[in-house]
């Protein structure tokens, strides 16, 4: 039944409840607007990282590390790009090409979840998650194994991301991944702050402990974004709330951006950083000791500097700048 121009009520979808209409609207916004905005942020970060790595490579510093980082983030970026493309294409198929499928756009996604194109998108989604886990939460084989089980359970025929059996595995995977990320990030940050305190205690220079704080901040920022996003998505996913699609559409890009933040901000802690900081701290301490141990005076009475028994009247600190300018000065006593 088609609508008529003089009856606005006939313009609404036929056979759908208000909840279904709201869910379709959220999914459309998530698959288009949220998907594109998150991708734009990642695209900007990616080119910033590549530019920084190219400069590092041209300066002949850490060339192997630069190449490895460039390859690593490029693979993650490509996987995230493909996942965004799948989201956009699925939105077109659900809302434009097949709008009369029984149910709604969410039902279309569930019916076609095991198609090769959709499965490739799910694989790219989990690939970004695994690479993010490997760098940030360091869950290692455990995270990959859990993710592999969740992936297989979601792409089997007649299964989907929201099937009852898939829900258990996906929920377990993200719950453990987020928990590991928060725990390990907290332990790493605590260890860095403790090392900073010991370094300041040993050198007596607070200024040289700033790099410890910058590294701790970088770790917290990159991990916190993924942890908060994953935790909110997990809660909405368990509750089966429509807003979950907003976080699901951008979760892959958040995982990629967490890695890009590490590359684009701050300088990594290299093997000689501790040596350089320690040497600077020792040099600063020694310089301070020398300056406080030597005091210059000038004699107003013309007394020879070699006369240790000479008495001084109103001794005053010797102006050091006169030595360098060549001005005539009185005798100097050390």
CSV table of C-alpha atoms in Angstrom, one decimal:
chain,number,residue,atom,x,y,z
A,1,UNK,CA,0.0,0.0,0.0
A,2,UNK,CA,1.5,3.4,-1.1
A,3,UNK,CA,1.0,6.6,0.7
A,4,UNK,CA,-0.9,9.7,-0.4
A,5,UNK,CA,0.3,13.3,-0.4
A,6,UNK,CA,-2.7,14.5,1.6
A,7,UNK,CA,-2.3,11.8,4.3
A,8,UNK,CA,0.9,12.1,6.3
A,9,UNK,CA,0.1,9.1,8.4
A,10,UNK,CA,0.4,6.9,5.3
A,11,UNK,CA,4.0,7.9,4.8
A,12,UNK,CA,5.2,5.9,7.8
A,13,UNK,CA,6.5,2.4,7.4
A,14,UNK,CA,3.8,-0.3,7.2
A,15,UNK,CA,3.7,-3.1,9.8
A,16,UNK,CA,6.5,-1.7,12.0
A,17,UNK,CA,6.2,-0.6,15.6
A,18,UNK,CA,7.6,2.6,17.0
A,19,UNK,CA,10.4,0.6,18.6
A,20,UNK,CA,11.4,-0.9,15.3
A,21,UNK,CA,11.3,2.5,13.6
A,22,UNK,CA,13.6,3.9,16.3
A,23,UNK,CA,15.9,0.9,16.0
A,24,UNK,CA,16.1,1.3,12.2
A,25,UNK,CA,16.9,5.0,12.6
A,26,UNK,CA,19.7,4.4,15.0
A,27,UNK,CA,21.2,1.7,12.8
A,28,UNK,CA,21.0,4.1,9.7
A,29,UNK,CA,22.8,6.9,11.6
A,30,UNK,CA,25.3,4.4,13.0
A,31,UNK,CA,26.1,2.9,9.6
A,32,UNK,CA,26.5,6.2,7.8
A,33,UNK,CA,27.2,9.3,10.0
A,34,UNK,CA,28.9,7.7,13.0
A,35,UNK,CA,30.8,5.3,10.7
A,36,UNK,CA,32.0,8.2,8.5
A,37,UNK,CA,33.0,10.5,11.4
A,38,UNK,CA,35.0,7.9,13.1
A,39,UNK,CA,36.7,6.9,9.9
A,40,UNK,CA,37.6,10.6,9.2
A,41,UNK,CA,39.3,10.8,12.6
A,42,UNK,CA,41.3,7.6,12.0
A,43,UNK,CA,42.2,8.8,8.5
A,44,UNK,CA,43.7,12.0,9.9
A,45,UNK,CA,45.6,10.2,12.6
A,46,UNK,CA,47.0,7.7,10.1
A,47,UNK,CA,48.5,10.3,7.8
A,48,UNK,CA,50.0,12.1,10.8
A,49,UNK,CA,51.6,8.8,11.9
A,50,UNK,CA,52.9,8.1,8.4
A,51,UNK,CA,54.3,11.6,8.1
A,52,UNK,CA,56.1,11.2,11.5
A,53,UNK,CA,57.5,7.8,10.5
A,54,UNK,CA,58.8,9.1,7.2
A,55,UNK,CA,60.6,11.9,8.9
A,56,UNK,CA,62.1,9.5,11.4
A,57,UNK,CA,63.2,7.2,8.6
A,58,UNK,CA,64.8,10.1,6.7
A,59,UNK,CA,66.7,11.1,9.8
A,60,UNK,CA,68.2,7.6,9.9
A,61,UNK,CA,67.0,7.0,13.4
A,62,UNK,CA,65.3,3.7,14.3
A,63,UNK,CA,64.7,2.8,10.6
A,64,UNK,CA,63.7,-0.8,11.3
A,65,UNK,CA,61.3,0.3,14.0
A,66,UNK,CA,59.8,3.0,11.6
A,67,UNK,CA,59.2,0.4,8.9
A,68,UNK,CA,57.6,-2.1,11.3
A,69,UNK,CA,55.4,0.6,12.8
A,70,UNK,CA,54.3,1.8,9.3
A,71,UNK,CA,53.4,-1.7,8.2
A,72,UNK,CA,51.6,-2.5,11.5
A,73,UNK,CA,49.4,0.6,11.4
A,74,UNK,CA,48.8,0.3,7.7
A,75,UNK,CA,47.4,-3.2,8.1
A,76,UNK,CA,45.2,-2.0,10.9
A,77,UNK,CA,44.0,1.0,8.9
A,78,UNK,CA,43.2,-1.2,5.9
A,79,UNK,CA,41.2,-3.5,8.0
A,80,UNK,CA,39.3,-0.6,9.6
A,81,UNK,CA,38.7,0.9,6.2
A,82,UNK,CA,37.2,-2.3,4.9
A,83,UNK,CA,35.0,-2.6,7.9
A,84,UNK,CA,33.6,0.9,7.4
A,85,UNK,CA,33.0,0.1,3.7
A,86,UNK,CA,31.0,-3.0,4.7
A,87,UNK,CA,28.9,-0.9,7.1
A,88,UNK,CA,28.1,1.6,4.5
A,89,UNK,CA,27.3,-1.0,1.9
A,90,UNK,CA,25.1,-2.9,4.3
A,91,UNK,CA,23.2,0.3,5.1
A,92,UNK,CA,22.5,0.8,1.4
A,93,UNK,CA,21.3,-2.8,0.9
A,94,UNK,CA,19.1,-2.7,4.0
A,95,UNK,CA,17.5,0.7,3.5
A,96,UNK,CA,17.6,1.3,-0.3
A,97,UNK,CA,17.9,-2.0,-2.2
A,98,UNK,CA,15.8,-4.2,0.0
A,99,UNK,CA,13.4,-2.1,2.1
A,100,UNK,CA,10.5,-4.5,1.8
A,101,UNK,CA,12.2,-7.4,3.5
A,102,UNK,CA,9.9,-8.8,6.2
A,103,UNK,CA,10.8,-7.2,9.5
A,104,UNK,CA,13.1,-4.2,9.4
A,105,UNK,CA,16.7,-3.3,8.5
A,106,UNK,CA,18.0,-5.1,11.6
A,107,UNK,CA,16.2,-8.2,10.5
A,108,UNK,CA,17.9,-7.9,7.1
A,109,UNK,CA,21.3,-7.7,8.7
A,110,UNK,CA,20.6,-10.8,10.7
A,111,UNK,CA,19.3,-12.7,7.7
A,112,UNK,CA,22.4,-11.9,5.6
A,113,UNK,CA,25.1,-12.0,8.3
A,114,UNK,CA,26.7,-15.2,6.9
A,115,UNK,CA,27.2,-13.9,3.4
A,116,UNK,CA,30.8,-13.8,2.2
A,117,UNK,CA,30.9,-10.0,2.0
A,118,UNK,CA,29.5,-9.6,5.6
A,119,UNK,CA,31.8,-12.4,6.9
A,120,UNK,CA,34.8,-10.5,5.4
A,121,UNK,CA,33.7,-7.4,7.3
A,122,UNK,CA,33.4,-9.3,10.6
A,123,UNK,CA,36.9,-10.8,10.0
A,124,UNK,CA,38.4,-7.3,9.5
A,125,UNK,CA,36.6,-6.2,12.7
A,126,UNK,CA,38.2,-8.9,14.8
A,127,UNK,CA,41.5,-8.4,13.1
A,128,UNK,CA,41.7,-4.8,14.4
A,129,UNK,CA,40.7,-6.0,17.8
A,130,UNK,CA,43.5,-8.7,17.8
A,131,UNK,CA,46.1,-6.2,16.7
A,132,UNK,CA,44.9,-3.7,19.3
A,133,UNK,CA,45.0,-6.3,22.0
A,134,UNK,CA,48.5,-7.4,21.0
A,135,UNK,CA,49.9,-3.8,21.4
A,136,UNK,CA,47.8,-2.4,24.2
A,137,UNK,CA,46.4,-5.0,26.5
A,138,UNK,CA,49.1,-7.7,25.7
A,139,UNK,CA,46.5,-10.5,26.1
A,140,UNK,CA,48.6,-12.5,23.6
A,141,UNK,CA,47.4,-16.0,22.6
A,142,UNK,CA,44.5,-15.9,25.1
A,143,UNK,CA,42.9,-12.8,23.4
A,144,UNK,CA,43.4,-14.2,19.9
A,145,UNK,CA,41.9,-17.6,20.9
A,146,UNK,CA,38.9,-16.1,22.5
A,147,UNK,CA,38.4,-13.8,19.5
A,148,UNK,CA,38.7,-16.7,17.1
A,149,UNK,CA,36.0,-18.7,19.0
A,150,UNK,CA,33.7,-15.6,19.0
A,151,UNK,CA,34.3,-15.1,15.3
A,152,UNK,CA,33.5,-18.7,14.3
A,153,UNK,CA,30.4,-18.7,16.4
A,154,UNK,CA,29.1,-15.5,14.7
A,155,UNK,CA,29.7,-16.4,11.1
A,156,UNK,CA,28.3,-19.9,11.1
A,157,UNK,CA,25.2,-20.5,8.9
A,158,UNK,CA,22.0,-19.4,10.6
A,159,UNK,CA,24.1,-17.5,13.1
A,160,UNK,CA,24.7,-13.8,13.6
A,161,UNK,CA,26.3,-11.4,16.0
A,162,UNK,CA,23.1,-11.4,18.0
A,163,UNK,CA,22.3,-15.1,18.1
A,164,UNK,CA,21.8,-16.6,21.6
A,165,UNK,CA,24.9,-18.8,21.4
A,166,UNK,CA,27.0,-16.1,19.8
A,167,UNK,CA,26.0,-13.6,22.5
A,168,UNK,CA,27.7,-15.7,25.2
A,169,UNK,CA,31.1,-15.9,23.3
A,170,UNK,CA,31.1,-12.3,22.2
A,171,UNK,CA,30.2,-11.1,25.7
A,172,UNK,CA,32.9,-13.3,27.3
A,173,UNK,CA,35.5,-12.0,24.8
A,174,UNK,CA,34.9,-8.3,25.3
A,175,UNK,CA,34.4,-8.6,29.0
A,176,UNK,CA,37.8,-10.3,29.4
A,177,UNK,CA,39.5,-8.1,26.9
A,178,UNK,CA,38.4,-4.8,28.5
A,179,UNK,CA,39.2,-6.2,32.0
A,180,UNK,CA,42.7,-7.2,30.9
A,181,UNK,CA,43.2,-3.8,29.2
A,182,UNK,CA,42.2,-1.9,32.3
A,183,UNK,CA,44.3,-4.1,34.6
A,184,UNK,CA,47.5,-4.2,32.6
A,185,UNK,CA,47.2,-0.4,31.9
A,186,UNK,CA,46.9,0.3,35.6
A,187,UNK,CA,49.9,-1.9,36.4
A,188,UNK,CA,52.1,-0.4,33.7
A,189,UNK,CA,51.2,3.1,34.8
A,190,UNK,CA,51.9,2.3,38.4
A,191,UNK,CA,55.3,0.8,37.5
A,192,UNK,CA,56.2,3.8,35.5
A,193,UNK,CA,55.3,6.2,38.3
A,194,UNK,CA,57.2,4.2,40.8
A,195,UNK,CA,60.3,4.2,38.5
A,196,UNK,CA,59.9,8.0,38.2
A,197,UNK,CA,59.8,8.4,42.0
A,198,UNK,CA,63.0,6.3,42.3
A,199,UNK,CA,64.7,8.2,39.6
A,200,UNK,CA,63.9,11.6,41.2
A,201,UNK,CA,65.1,10.3,44.6
A,202,UNK,CA,68.4,9.1,43.0
A,203,UNK,CA,69.1,12.3,41.0
A,204,UNK,CA,67.3,14.9,43.0
A,205,UNK,CA,66.0,16.5,39.8
A,206,UNK,CA,62.3,16.5,39.3
A,207,UNK,CA,62.5,18.0,35.8
A,208,UNK,CA,64.1,14.9,34.4
A,209,UNK,CA,61.1,12.8,35.5
A,210,UNK,CA,58.8,14.5,33.0
A,211,UNK,CA,59.3,11.8,30.3
A,212,UNK,CA,58.0,9.2,32.7
A,213,UNK,CA,54.8,11.2,33.1
A,214,UNK,CA,54.4,11.6,29.3
A,215,UNK,CA,54.7,7.9,28.7
A,216,UNK,CA,52.2,7.1,31.4
A,217,UNK,CA,49.8,9.6,30.0
A,218,UNK,CA,50.2,8.2,26.5
A,219,UNK,CA,49.4,4.7,27.7
A,220,UNK,CA,46.4,5.8,29.7
A,221,UNK,CA,45.0,7.9,26.9
A,222,UNK,CA,45.3,5.2,24.2
A,223,UNK,CA,43.9,2.4,26.5
A,224,UNK,CA,41.2,4.4,28.1
A,225,UNK,CA,39.5,5.3,24.8
A,226,UNK,CA,39.2,1.6,23.8
A,227,UNK,CA,38.3,0.5,27.4
A,228,UNK,CA,35.5,3.0,27.8
A,229,UNK,CA,34.1,2.5,24.3
A,230,UNK,CA,34.2,-1.3,24.7
A,231,UNK,CA,32.7,-1.3,28.1
A,232,UNK,CA,29.7,0.9,27.0
A,233,UNK,CA,29.2,-1.2,23.9
A,234,UNK,CA,29.3,-4.4,26.0
A,235,UNK,CA,26.6,-3.1,28.4
A,236,UNK,CA,24.3,-2.1,25.5
A,237,UNK,CA,25.0,-5.3,23.6
A,238,UNK,CA,24.0,-7.4,26.6
A,239,UNK,CA,20.9,-5.3,27.1
A,240,UNK,CA,20.2,-5.5,23.3
A,241,UNK,CA,19.6,-1.7,23.3
A,242,UNK,CA,19.5,-0.1,19.8
A,243,UNK,CA,22.2,2.4,20.7
A,244,UNK,CA,24.6,-0.5,20.6
A,245,UNK,CA,24.8,0.0,16.8
A,246,UNK,CA,26.4,3.4,17.3
A,247,UNK,CA,29.3,1.9,19.3
A,248,UNK,CA,29.5,-1.2,17.2
A,249,UNK,CA,29.9,0.9,14.0
A,250,UNK,CA,32.7,2.9,15.5
A,251,UNK,CA,34.4,0.3,17.7
A,252,UNK,CA,36.8,-0.9,15.0
A,253,UNK,CA,38.0,2.7,14.3
A,254,UNK,CA,38.4,3.3,18.1
A,255,UNK,CA,40.6,0.2,18.2
A,256,UNK,CA,42.7,1.5,15.4
A,257,UNK,CA,42.9,5.0,16.8
A,258,UNK,CA,44.2,3.6,20.2
A,259,UNK,CA,47.3,2.3,18.4
A,260,UNK,CA,47.7,5.5,16.2
A,261,UNK,CA,47.6,7.7,19.3
A,262,UNK,CA,50.7,5.9,20.6
A,263,UNK,CA,52.5,6.4,17.3
A,264,UNK,CA,51.4,10.0,16.7
A,265,UNK,CA,51.9,11.4,20.2
A,266,UNK,CA,55.0,11.4,22.4
A,267,UNK,CA,58.3,9.6,21.9
A,268,UNK,CA,58.8,6.0,22.7
A,269,UNK,CA,61.1,5.0,25.6
A,270,UNK,CA,64.3,3.9,23.9
A,271,UNK,CA,67.1,1.8,25.2
A,272,UNK,CA,69.3,4.8,26.0
A,273,UNK,CA,66.7,7.0,27.5
A,274,UNK,CA,67.5,6.0,31.1
A,275,UNK,CA,71.2,6.4,30.5
A,276,UNK,CA,70.7,9.9,29.0
A,277,UNK,CA,68.4,11.0,31.8
A,278,UNK,CA,70.8,9.7,34.5
A,279,UNK,CA,73.8,11.3,32.9
A,280,UNK,CA,72.0,14.7,32.7
A,281,UNK,CA,70.9,14.4,36.3
A,282,UNK,CA,74.4,13.7,37.4
A,283,UNK,CA,75.9,16.5,35.3
A,284,UNK,CA,73.4,18.9,36.7
A,285,UNK,CA,74.1,17.8,40.3
A,286,UNK,CA,77.9,18.1,39.8
A,287,UNK,CA,77.6,21.5,38.2
A,288,UNK,CA,75.4,22.8,41.1
A,289,UNK,CA,78.0,21.5,43.6
A,290,UNK,CA,80.9,23.3,41.8
A,291,UNK,CA,79.0,26.6,41.6
A,292,UNK,CA,78.1,26.5,45.3
A,293,UNK,CA,81.7,25.6,46.3
A,294,UNK,CA,83.5,28.5,44.6
A,295,UNK,CA,82.9,32.1,45.7
A,296,UNK,CA,84.5,35.1,44.1
A,297,UNK,CA,85.4,38.3,46.0
A,298,UNK,CA,87.1,41.5,45.0
A,299,UNK,CA,89.2,43.5,47.4
A,300,UNK,CA,88.7,47.2,47.6
A,301,UNK,CA,91.9,47.8,49.5
A,302,UNK,CA,94.3,46.6,46.8
A,303,UNK,CA,95.4,43.7,48.9
A,304,UNK,CA,97.2,40.9,47.0
A,305,UNK,CA,95.2,37.8,46.3
A,306,UNK,CA,98.1,35.6,47.4
A,307,UNK,CA,98.0,37.0,50.9
A,308,UNK,CA,95.8,34.6,52.8
A,309,UNK,CA,96.1,36.7,56.0
A,310,UNK,CA,94.7,39.8,54.4
A,311,UNK,CA,91.6,41.3,55.9
A,312,UNK,CA,88.8,42.4,53.7
A,313,UNK,CA,86.5,45.3,54.3
A,314,UNK,CA,83.0,44.8,53.2
A,315,UNK,CA,83.7,41.9,50.7
A,316,UNK,CA,81.2,41.8,47.9
A,317,UNK,CA,80.5,39.1,45.3
A,318,UNK,CA,82.7,39.5,42.2
A,319,UNK,CA,80.7,40.3,39.0
A,320,UNK,CA,81.6,37.5,36.7
A,321,UNK,CA,80.5,39.3,33.6
A,322,UNK,CA,83.6,41.6,33.9
A,323,UNK,CA,85.9,38.7,33.3
A,324,UNK,CA,84.4,38.0,29.9
A,325,UNK,CA,84.2,41.6,28.9
A,326,UNK,CA,87.8,42.4,29.7
A,327,UNK,CA,87.1,45.3,32.1
A,328,UNK,CA,89.7,46.3,34.7
A,329,UNK,CA,89.0,44.6,38.0
A,330,UNK,CA,90.6,44.4,41.4
A,331,UNK,CA,92.2,41.3,42.7
A,332,UNK,CA,90.2,38.1,42.9
A,333,UNK,CA,90.3,35.6,45.8
A,334,UNK,CA,89.0,32.0,45.5
